[in-house]
mmCIF file of C-alpha atoms and ligand atoms in Angstrom:
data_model
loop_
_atom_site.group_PDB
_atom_site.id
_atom_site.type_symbol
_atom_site.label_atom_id
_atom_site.label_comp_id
_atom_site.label_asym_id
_atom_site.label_seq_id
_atom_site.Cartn_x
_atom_site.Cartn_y
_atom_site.Cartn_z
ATOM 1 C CA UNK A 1 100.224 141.949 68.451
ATOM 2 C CA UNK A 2 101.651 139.616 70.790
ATOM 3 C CA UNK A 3 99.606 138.559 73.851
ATOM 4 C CA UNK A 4 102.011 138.796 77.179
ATOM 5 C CA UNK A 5 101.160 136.289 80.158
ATOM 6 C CA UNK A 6 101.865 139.104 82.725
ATOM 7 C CA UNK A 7 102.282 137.457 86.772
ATOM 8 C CA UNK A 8 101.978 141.431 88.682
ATOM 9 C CA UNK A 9 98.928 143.071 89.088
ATOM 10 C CA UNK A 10 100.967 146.616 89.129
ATOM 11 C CA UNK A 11 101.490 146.031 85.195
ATOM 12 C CA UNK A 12 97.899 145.004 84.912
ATOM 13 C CA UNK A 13 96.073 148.138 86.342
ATOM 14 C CA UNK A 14 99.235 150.316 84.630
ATOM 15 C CA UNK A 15 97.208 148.881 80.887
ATOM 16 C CA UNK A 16 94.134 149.217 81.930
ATOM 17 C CA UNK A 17 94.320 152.885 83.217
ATOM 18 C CA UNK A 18 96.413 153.258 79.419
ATOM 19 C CA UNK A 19 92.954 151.983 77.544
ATOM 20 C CA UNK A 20 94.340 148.757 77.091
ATOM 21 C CA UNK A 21 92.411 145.453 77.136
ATOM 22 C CA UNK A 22 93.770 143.010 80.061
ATOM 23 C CA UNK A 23 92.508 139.355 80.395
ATOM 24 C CA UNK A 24 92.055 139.000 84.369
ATOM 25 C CA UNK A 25 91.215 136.353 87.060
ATOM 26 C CA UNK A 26 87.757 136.475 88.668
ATOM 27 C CA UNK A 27 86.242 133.508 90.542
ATOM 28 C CA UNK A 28 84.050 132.403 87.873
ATOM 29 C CA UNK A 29 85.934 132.543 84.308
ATOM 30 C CA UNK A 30 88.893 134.664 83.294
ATOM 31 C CA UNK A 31 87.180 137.928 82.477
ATOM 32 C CA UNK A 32 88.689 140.506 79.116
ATOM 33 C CA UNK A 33 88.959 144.085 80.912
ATOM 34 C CA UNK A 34 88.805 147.185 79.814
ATOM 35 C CA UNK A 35 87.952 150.803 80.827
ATOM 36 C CA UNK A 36 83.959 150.561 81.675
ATOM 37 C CA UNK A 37 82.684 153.681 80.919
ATOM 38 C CA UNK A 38 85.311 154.456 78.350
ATOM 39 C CA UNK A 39 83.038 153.954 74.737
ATOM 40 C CA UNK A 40 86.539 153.472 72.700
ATOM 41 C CA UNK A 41 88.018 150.836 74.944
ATOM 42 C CA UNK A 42 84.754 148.780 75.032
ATOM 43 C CA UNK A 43 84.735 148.612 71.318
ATOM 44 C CA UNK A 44 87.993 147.423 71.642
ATOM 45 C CA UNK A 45 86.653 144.378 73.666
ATOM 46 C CA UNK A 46 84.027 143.338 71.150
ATOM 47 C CA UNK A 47 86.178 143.345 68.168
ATOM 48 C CA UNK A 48 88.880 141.016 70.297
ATOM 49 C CA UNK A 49 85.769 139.117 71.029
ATOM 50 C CA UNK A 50 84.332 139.474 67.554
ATOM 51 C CA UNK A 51 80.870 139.401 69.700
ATOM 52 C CA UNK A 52 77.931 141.093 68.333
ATOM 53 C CA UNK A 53 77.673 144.638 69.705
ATOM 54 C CA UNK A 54 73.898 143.646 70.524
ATOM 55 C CA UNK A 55 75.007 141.162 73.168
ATOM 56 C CA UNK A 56 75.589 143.768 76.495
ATOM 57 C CA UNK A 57 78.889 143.397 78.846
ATOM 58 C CA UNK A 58 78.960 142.820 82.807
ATOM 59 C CA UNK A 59 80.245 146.248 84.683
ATOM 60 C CA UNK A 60 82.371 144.905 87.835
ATOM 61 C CA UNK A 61 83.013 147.174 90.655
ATOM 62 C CA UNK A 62 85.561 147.239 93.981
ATOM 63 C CA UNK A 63 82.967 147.121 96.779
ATOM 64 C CA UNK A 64 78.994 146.604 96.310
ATOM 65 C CA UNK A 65 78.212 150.464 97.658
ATOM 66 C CA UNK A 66 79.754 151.247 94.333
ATOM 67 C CA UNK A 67 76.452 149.614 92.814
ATOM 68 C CA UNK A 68 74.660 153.083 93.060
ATOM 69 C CA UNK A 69 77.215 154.876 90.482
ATOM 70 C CA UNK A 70 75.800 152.481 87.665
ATOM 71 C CA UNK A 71 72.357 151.707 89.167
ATOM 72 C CA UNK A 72 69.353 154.288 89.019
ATOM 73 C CA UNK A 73 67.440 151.967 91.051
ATOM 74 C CA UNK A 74 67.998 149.367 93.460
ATOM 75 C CA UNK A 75 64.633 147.877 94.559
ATOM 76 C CA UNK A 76 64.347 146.129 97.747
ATOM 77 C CA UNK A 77 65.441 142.476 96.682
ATOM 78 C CA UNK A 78 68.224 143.442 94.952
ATOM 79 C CA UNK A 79 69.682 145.551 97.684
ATOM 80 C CA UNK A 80 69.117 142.033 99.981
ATOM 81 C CA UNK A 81 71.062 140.171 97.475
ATOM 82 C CA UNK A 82 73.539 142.493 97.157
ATOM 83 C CA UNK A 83 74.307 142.624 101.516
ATOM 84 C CA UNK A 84 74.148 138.768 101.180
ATOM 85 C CA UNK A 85 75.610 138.396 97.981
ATOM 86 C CA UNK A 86 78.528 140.592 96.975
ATOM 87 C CA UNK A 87 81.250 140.162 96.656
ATOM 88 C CA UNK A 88 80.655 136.818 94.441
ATOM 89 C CA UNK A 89 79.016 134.911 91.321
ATOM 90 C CA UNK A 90 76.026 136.885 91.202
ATOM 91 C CA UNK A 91 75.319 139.600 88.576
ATOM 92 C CA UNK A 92 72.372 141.838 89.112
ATOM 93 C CA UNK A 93 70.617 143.974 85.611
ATOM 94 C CA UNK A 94 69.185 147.332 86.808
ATOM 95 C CA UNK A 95 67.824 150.338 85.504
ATOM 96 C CA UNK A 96 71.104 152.134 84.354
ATOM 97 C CA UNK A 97 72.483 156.052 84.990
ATOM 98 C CA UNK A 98 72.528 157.947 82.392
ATOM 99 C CA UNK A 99 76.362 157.838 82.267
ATOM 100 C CA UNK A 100 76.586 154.289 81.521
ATOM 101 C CA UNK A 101 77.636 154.157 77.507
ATOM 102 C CA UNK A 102 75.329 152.415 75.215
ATOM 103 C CA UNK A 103 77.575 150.162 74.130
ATOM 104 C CA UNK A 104 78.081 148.847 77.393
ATOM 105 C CA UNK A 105 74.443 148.138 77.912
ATOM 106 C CA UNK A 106 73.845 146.917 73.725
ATOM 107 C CA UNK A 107 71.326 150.230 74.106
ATOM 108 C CA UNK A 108 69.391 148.564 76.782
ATOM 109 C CA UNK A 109 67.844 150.852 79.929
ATOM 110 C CA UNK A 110 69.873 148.587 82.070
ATOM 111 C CA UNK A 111 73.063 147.938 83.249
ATOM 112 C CA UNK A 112 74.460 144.216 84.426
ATOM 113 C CA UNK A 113 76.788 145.246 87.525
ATOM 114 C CA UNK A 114 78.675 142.648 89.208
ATOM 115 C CA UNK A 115 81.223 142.665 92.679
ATOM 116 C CA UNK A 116 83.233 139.704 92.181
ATOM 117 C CA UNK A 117 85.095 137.867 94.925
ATOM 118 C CA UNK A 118 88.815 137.391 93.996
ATOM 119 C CA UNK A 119 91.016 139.198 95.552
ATOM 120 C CA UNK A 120 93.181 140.615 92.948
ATOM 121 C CA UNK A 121 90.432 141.116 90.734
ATOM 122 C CA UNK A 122 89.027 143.740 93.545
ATOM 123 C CA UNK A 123 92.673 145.135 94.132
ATOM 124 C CA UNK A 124 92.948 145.943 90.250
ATOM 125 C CA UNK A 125 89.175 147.132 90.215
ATOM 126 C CA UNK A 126 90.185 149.767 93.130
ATOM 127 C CA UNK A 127 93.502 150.761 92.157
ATOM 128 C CA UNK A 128 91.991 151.470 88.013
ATOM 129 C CA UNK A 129 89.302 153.265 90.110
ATOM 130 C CA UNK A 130 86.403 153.037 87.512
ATOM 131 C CA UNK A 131 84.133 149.994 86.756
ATOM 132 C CA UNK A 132 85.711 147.235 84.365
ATOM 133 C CA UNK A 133 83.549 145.991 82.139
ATOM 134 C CA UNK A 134 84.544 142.693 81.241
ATOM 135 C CA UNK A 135 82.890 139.681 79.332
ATOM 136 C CA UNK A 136 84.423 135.895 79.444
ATOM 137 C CA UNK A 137 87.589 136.196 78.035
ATOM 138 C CA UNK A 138 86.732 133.771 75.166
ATOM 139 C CA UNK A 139 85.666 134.026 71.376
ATOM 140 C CA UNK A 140 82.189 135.156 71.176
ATOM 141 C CA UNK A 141 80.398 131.852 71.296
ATOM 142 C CA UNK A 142 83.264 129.335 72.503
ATOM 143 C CA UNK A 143 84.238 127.881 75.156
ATOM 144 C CA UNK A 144 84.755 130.710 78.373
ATOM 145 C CA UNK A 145 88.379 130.494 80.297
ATOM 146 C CA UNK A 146 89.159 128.956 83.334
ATOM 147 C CA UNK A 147 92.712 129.605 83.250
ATOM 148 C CA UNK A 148 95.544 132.115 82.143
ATOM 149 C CA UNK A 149 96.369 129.160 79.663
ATOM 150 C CA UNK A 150 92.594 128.937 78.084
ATOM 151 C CA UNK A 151 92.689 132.215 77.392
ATOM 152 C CA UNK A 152 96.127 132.454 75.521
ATOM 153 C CA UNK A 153 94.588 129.335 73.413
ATOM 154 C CA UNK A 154 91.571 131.547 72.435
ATOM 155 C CA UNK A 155 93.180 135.078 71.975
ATOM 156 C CA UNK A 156 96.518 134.653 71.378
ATOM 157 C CA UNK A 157 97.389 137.487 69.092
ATOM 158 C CA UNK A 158 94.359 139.678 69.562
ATOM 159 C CA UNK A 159 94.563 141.030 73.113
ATOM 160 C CA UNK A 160 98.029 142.425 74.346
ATOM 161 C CA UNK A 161 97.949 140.687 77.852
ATOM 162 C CA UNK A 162 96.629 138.352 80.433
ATOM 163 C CA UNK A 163 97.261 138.458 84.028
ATOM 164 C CA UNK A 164 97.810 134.964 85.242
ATOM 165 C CA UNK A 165 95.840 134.460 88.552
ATOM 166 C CA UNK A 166 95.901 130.561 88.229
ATOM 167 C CA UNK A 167 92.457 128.269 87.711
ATOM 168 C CA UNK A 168 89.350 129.696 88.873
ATOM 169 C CA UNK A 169 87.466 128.278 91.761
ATOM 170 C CA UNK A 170 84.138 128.280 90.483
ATOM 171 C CA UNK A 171 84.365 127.712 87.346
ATOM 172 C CA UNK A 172 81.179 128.762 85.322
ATOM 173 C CA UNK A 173 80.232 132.662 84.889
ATOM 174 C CA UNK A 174 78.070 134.220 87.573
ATOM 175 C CA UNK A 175 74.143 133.921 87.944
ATOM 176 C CA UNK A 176 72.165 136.658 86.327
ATOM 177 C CA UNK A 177 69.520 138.042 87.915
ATOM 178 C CA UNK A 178 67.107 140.935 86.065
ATOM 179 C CA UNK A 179 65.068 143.196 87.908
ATOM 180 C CA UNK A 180 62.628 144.337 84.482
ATOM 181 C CA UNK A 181 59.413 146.432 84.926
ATOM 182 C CA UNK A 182 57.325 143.043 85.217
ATOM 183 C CA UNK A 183 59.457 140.918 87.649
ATOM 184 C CA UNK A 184 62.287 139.194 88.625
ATOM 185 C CA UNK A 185 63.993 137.187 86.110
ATOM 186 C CA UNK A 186 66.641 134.374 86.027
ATOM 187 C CA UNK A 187 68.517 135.611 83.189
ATOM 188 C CA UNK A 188 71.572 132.542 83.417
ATOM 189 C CA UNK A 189 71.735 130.178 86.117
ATOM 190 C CA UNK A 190 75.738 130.017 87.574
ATOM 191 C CA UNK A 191 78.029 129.973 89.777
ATOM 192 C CA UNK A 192 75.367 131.083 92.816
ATOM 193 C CA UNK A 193 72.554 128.530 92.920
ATOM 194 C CA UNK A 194 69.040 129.666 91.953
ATOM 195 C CA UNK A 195 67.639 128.263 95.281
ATOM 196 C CA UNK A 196 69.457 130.333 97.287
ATOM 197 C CA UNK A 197 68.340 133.062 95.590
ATOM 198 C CA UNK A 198 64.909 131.733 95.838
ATOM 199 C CA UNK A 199 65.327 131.183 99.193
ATOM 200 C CA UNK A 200 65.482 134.755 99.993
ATOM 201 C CA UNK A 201 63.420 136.828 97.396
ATOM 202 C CA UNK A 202 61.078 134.015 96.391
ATOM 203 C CA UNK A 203 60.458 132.416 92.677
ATOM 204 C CA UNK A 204 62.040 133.897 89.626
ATOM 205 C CA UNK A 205 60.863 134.198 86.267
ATOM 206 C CA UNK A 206 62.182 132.448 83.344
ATOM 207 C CA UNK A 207 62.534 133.228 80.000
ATOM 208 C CA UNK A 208 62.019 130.341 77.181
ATOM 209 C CA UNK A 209 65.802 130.156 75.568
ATOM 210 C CA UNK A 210 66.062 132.121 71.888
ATOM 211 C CA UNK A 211 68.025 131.807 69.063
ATOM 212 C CA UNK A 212 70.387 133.984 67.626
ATOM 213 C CA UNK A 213 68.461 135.384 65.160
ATOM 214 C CA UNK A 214 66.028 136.782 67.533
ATOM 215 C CA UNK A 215 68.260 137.797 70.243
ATOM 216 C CA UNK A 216 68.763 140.937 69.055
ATOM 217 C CA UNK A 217 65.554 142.122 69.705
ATOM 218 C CA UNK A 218 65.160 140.296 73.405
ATOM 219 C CA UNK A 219 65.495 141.840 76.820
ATOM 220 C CA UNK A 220 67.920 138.827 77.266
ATOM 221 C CA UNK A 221 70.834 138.926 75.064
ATOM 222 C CA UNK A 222 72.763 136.123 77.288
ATOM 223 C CA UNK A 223 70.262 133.351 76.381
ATOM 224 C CA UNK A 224 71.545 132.611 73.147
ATOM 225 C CA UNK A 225 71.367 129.179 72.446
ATOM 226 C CA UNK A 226 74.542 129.395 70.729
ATOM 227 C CA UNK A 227 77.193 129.548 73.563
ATOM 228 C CA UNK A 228 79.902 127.923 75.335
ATOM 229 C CA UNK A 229 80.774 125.287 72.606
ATOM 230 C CA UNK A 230 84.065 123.594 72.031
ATOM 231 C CA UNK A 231 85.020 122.922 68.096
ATOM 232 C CA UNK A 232 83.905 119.555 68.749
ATOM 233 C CA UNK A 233 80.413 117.977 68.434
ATOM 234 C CA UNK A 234 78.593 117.295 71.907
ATOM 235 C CA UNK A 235 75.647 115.503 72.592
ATOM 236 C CA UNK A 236 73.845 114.893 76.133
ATOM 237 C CA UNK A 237 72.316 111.520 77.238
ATOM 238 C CA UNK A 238 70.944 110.172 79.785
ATOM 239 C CA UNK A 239 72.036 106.379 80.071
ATOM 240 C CA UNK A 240 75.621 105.224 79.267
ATOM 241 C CA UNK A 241 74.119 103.129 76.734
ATOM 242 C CA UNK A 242 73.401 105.901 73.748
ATOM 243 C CA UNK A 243 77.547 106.098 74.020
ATOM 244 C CA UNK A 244 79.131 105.469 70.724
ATOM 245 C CA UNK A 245 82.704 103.568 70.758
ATOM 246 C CA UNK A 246 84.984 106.771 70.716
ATOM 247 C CA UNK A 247 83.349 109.412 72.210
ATOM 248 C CA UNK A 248 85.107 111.598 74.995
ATOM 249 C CA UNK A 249 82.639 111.535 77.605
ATOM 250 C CA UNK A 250 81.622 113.947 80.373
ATOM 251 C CA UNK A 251 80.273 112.760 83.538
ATOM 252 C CA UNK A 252 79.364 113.728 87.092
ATOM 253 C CA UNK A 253 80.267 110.822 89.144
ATOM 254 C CA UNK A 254 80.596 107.223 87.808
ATOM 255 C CA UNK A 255 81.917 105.708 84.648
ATOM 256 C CA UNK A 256 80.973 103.488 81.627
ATOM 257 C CA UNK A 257 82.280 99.814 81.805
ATOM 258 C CA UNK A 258 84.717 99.138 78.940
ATOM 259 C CA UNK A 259 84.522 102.104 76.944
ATOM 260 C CA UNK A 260 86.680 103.260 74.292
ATOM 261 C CA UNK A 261 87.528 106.678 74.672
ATOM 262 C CA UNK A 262 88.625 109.264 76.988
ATOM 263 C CA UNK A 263 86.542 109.232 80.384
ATOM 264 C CA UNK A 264 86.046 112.715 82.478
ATOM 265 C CA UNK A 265 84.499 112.295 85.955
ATOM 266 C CA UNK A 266 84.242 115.883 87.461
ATOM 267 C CA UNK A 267 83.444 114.586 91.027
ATOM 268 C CA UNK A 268 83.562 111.156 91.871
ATOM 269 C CA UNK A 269 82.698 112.034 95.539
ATOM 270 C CA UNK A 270 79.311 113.916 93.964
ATOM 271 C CA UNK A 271 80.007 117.662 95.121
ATOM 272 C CA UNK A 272 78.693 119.478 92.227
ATOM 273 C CA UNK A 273 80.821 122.884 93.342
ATOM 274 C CA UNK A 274 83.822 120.939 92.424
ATOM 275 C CA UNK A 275 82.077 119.465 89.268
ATOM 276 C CA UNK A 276 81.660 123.250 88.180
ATOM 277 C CA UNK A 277 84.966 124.165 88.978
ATOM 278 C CA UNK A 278 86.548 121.496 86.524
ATOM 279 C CA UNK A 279 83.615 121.532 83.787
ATOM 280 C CA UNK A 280 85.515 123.857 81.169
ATOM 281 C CA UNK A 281 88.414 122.331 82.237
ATOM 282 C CA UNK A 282 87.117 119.091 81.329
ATOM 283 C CA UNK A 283 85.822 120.273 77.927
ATOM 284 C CA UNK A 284 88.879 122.140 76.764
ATOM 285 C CA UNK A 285 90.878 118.785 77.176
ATOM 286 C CA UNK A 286 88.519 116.724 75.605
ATOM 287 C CA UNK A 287 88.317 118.842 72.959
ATOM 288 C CA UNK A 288 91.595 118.664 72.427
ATOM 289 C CA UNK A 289 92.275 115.468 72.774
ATOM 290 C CA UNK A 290 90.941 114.632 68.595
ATOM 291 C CA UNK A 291 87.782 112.243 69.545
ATOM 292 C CA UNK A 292 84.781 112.595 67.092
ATOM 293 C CA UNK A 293 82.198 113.600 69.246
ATOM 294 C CA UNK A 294 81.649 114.897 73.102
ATOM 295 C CA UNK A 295 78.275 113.084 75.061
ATOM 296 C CA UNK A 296 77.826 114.861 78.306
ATOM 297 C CA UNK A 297 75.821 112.713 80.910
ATOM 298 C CA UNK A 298 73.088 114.842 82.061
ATOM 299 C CA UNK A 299 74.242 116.745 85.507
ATOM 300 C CA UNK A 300 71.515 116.142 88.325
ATOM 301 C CA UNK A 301 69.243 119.695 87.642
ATOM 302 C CA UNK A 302 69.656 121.346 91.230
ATOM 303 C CA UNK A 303 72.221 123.581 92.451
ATOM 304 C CA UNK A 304 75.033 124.140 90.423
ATOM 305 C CA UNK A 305 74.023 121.016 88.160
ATOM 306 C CA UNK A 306 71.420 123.405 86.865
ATOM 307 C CA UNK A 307 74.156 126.128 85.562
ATOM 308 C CA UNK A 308 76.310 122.746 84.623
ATOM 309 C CA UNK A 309 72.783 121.611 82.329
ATOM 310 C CA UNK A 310 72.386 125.066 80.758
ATOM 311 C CA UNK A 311 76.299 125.374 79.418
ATOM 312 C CA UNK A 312 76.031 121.640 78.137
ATOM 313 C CA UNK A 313 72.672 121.912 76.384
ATOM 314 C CA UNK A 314 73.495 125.412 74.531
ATOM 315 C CA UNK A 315 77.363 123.696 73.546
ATOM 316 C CA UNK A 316 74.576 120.994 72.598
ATOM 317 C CA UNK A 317 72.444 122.838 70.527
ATOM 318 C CA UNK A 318 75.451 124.769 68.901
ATOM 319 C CA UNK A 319 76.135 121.789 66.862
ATOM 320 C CA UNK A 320 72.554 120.609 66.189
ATOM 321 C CA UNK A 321 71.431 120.803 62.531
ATOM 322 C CA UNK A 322 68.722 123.492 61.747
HETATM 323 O O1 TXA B 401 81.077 135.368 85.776
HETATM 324 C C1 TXA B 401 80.853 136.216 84.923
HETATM 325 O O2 TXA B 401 79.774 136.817 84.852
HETATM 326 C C2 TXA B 401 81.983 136.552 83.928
HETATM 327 C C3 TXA B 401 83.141 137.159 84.718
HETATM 328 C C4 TXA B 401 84.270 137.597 83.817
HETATM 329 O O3 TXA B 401 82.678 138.201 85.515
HETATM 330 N N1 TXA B 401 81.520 137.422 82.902
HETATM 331 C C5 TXA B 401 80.676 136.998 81.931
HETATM 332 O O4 TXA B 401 80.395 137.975 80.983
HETATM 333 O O5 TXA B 401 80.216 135.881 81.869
HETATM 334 P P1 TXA B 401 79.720 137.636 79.580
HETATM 335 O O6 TXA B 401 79.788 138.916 78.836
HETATM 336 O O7 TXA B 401 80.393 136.472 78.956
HETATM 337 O O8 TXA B 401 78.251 137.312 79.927
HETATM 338 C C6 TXA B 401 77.412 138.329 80.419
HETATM 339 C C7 TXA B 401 76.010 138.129 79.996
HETATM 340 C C8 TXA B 401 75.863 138.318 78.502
HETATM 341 O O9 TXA B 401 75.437 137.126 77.912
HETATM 342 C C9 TXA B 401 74.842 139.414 78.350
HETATM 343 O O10 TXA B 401 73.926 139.140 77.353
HETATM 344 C C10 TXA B 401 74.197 139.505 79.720
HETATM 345 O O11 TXA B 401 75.192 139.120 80.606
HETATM 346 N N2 TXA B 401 73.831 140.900 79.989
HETATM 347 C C11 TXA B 401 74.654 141.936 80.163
HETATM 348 N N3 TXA B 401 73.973 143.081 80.336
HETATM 349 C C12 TXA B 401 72.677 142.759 80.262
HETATM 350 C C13 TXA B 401 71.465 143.510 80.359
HETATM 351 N N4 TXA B 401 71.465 144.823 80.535
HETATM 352 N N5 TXA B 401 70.307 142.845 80.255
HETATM 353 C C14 TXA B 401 70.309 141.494 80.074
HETATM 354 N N6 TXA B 401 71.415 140.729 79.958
HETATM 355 C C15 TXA B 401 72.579 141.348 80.054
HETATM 356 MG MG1 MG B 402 80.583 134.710 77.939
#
């Protein structure tokens, strides 16, 4: 199969309405759509994935009143975060209808539903006129899209097309927030910042990060530690001076004296939205560019630093020896 690089949306929502799998802008990563409540076509996504059937997909709908067809519940908070929220990075896990198809939800009683922001992504969601479900549009694992390009790079060959919306404006995948039996959880901290979410429904719980042997079994499939890593080896440090001659370094603002390698700064003027919105970017060049070995400078932990943190230190712990 060849994978087109399609520019109209018409020819997107005609495949999608066929079964077919389309790769699609949102404003967090490029997304791999298909049919949500259609049990065939979401197999379909895993096996272009080759993700583990255990590890649920994100259900994205046209307008957040829509959030009732998947939800059984919406309790109080979540129904604040969704008025102040939606459309955007934010992805809410409910109790699910029974409609919702297990493989959607990895078996689970909930149901991660999200109303994302861009534009055509909502046109194609409307027009299809059921819920996409649709995970990064990466390999299960590596490194999630930021552009029509990153995604060709990753699937060429196993999905037939990808609608080319240009680079994402965010730039890491949504915040996950999980409404469970005994609280609130932060489930992945993205492209919203925790504190605003804080700010409004207080604390959130957190769950210590697993491995992939016990995911399985968690009510967190997202956490794995193994996620988001390019091909390359990638450390993070805290001084410039645990640099090795040769690395292809990763930083927020500032750069080392004299070294030799490839240098990224995301944001020399310090805005961490526009550090987010390069950070995969950044990471599919450097991989890509041949060095030995990636060291990512430690992003300051607030705001979207803290999502920056979490995709660094699981592409971290990828490559760390049992
Ligand atoms: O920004 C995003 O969220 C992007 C764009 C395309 O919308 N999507 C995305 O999907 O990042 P994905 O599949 O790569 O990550 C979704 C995460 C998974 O790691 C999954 O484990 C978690 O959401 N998840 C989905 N349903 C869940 C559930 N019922 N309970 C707990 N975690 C869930
Ligand atoms: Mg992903």
């Amino acid at each position: 199969m060849q994978t087109v690089v399609l520019s109209d949306a018409e020819e997107a929502i005609r495949a999608l309405k066929a079964g077919e799998l389309v790769a699609l802008p949102t404003e967090t990563v490029y997304g791999l759509a298909g049919l949500g409540l259609n049990p065939e076509v979401l197999a379909k996504i895993f096996s272009a994935k080759d993700r583990p059937t255990f590890d649920p997909l994100i259900l994205h709908i046209a307008r957040p009143g829509q959030v009732s067809q998947l939800a059984s519940e919406v309790p109080h908070d979540a129904r604040r975060l969704v008025d102040t929220f939606w459309p955007g990075p934010l992805t809410l896990v409910l109790p699910k209808k029974p409609h919702v198809p297990d493989l959607a939800t990895a078996g689970l009683g909930t149901v991660a539903v999200r109303c994302p922001k861009h534009p055509l992504m909502r046109k194609i969601i409307e027009k299809v006129g059921v819920p996409l479900a649709a995970p990064s549009a990466n390999l299960f694992g590596r490194l999630s899209p930021t552009s029509a390009q990153h995604v060709v790079e990753q699937l060429e060959g196993r999905i037939p097309y990808v609608l080319d919306g240009g680079a994402c404006e965010v730039g890491v995948e949504s915040t996950i927030i999980g409404f469970m039996p005994d609280g609130v959880y932060l489930l992945r901290p993205g492209g919203l910042p925790v504190e605003q979410v804080e700010h409004m429904i207080g604390p959130l719980k957190r769950l210590p990060a697993q491995s992939v042997e016990t995911a399985a079994s968690q009510a967190a499939p997202g956490m794995l530690m193994k996620h988001y890593a390019p091909a390359t080896p990638l450390v993070m440090i805290d001084r410039f001076e645990e640099l090795k001659p040769g690395d292809g370094v990763l930083t927020f603002c500032g750069r080392p004296q004299g070294h030799l390698g490839p240098v990224m700064e995301l944001s020399p003027r310090k805005n961490l939205q526009e550090a987010a919105s390069l950070l995969f970017q950044a990471l599919h060049q450097l991989d890509r560019s041949g060095v030995p070995r990636i060291a990512a400078l430690r992003f300051p932990e607030h705001g979207l630093g803290m999502a920056i943190n979490d995709r660094l230190s699981r592409a971290a712990a990828t490559h760390r020896p049992a």
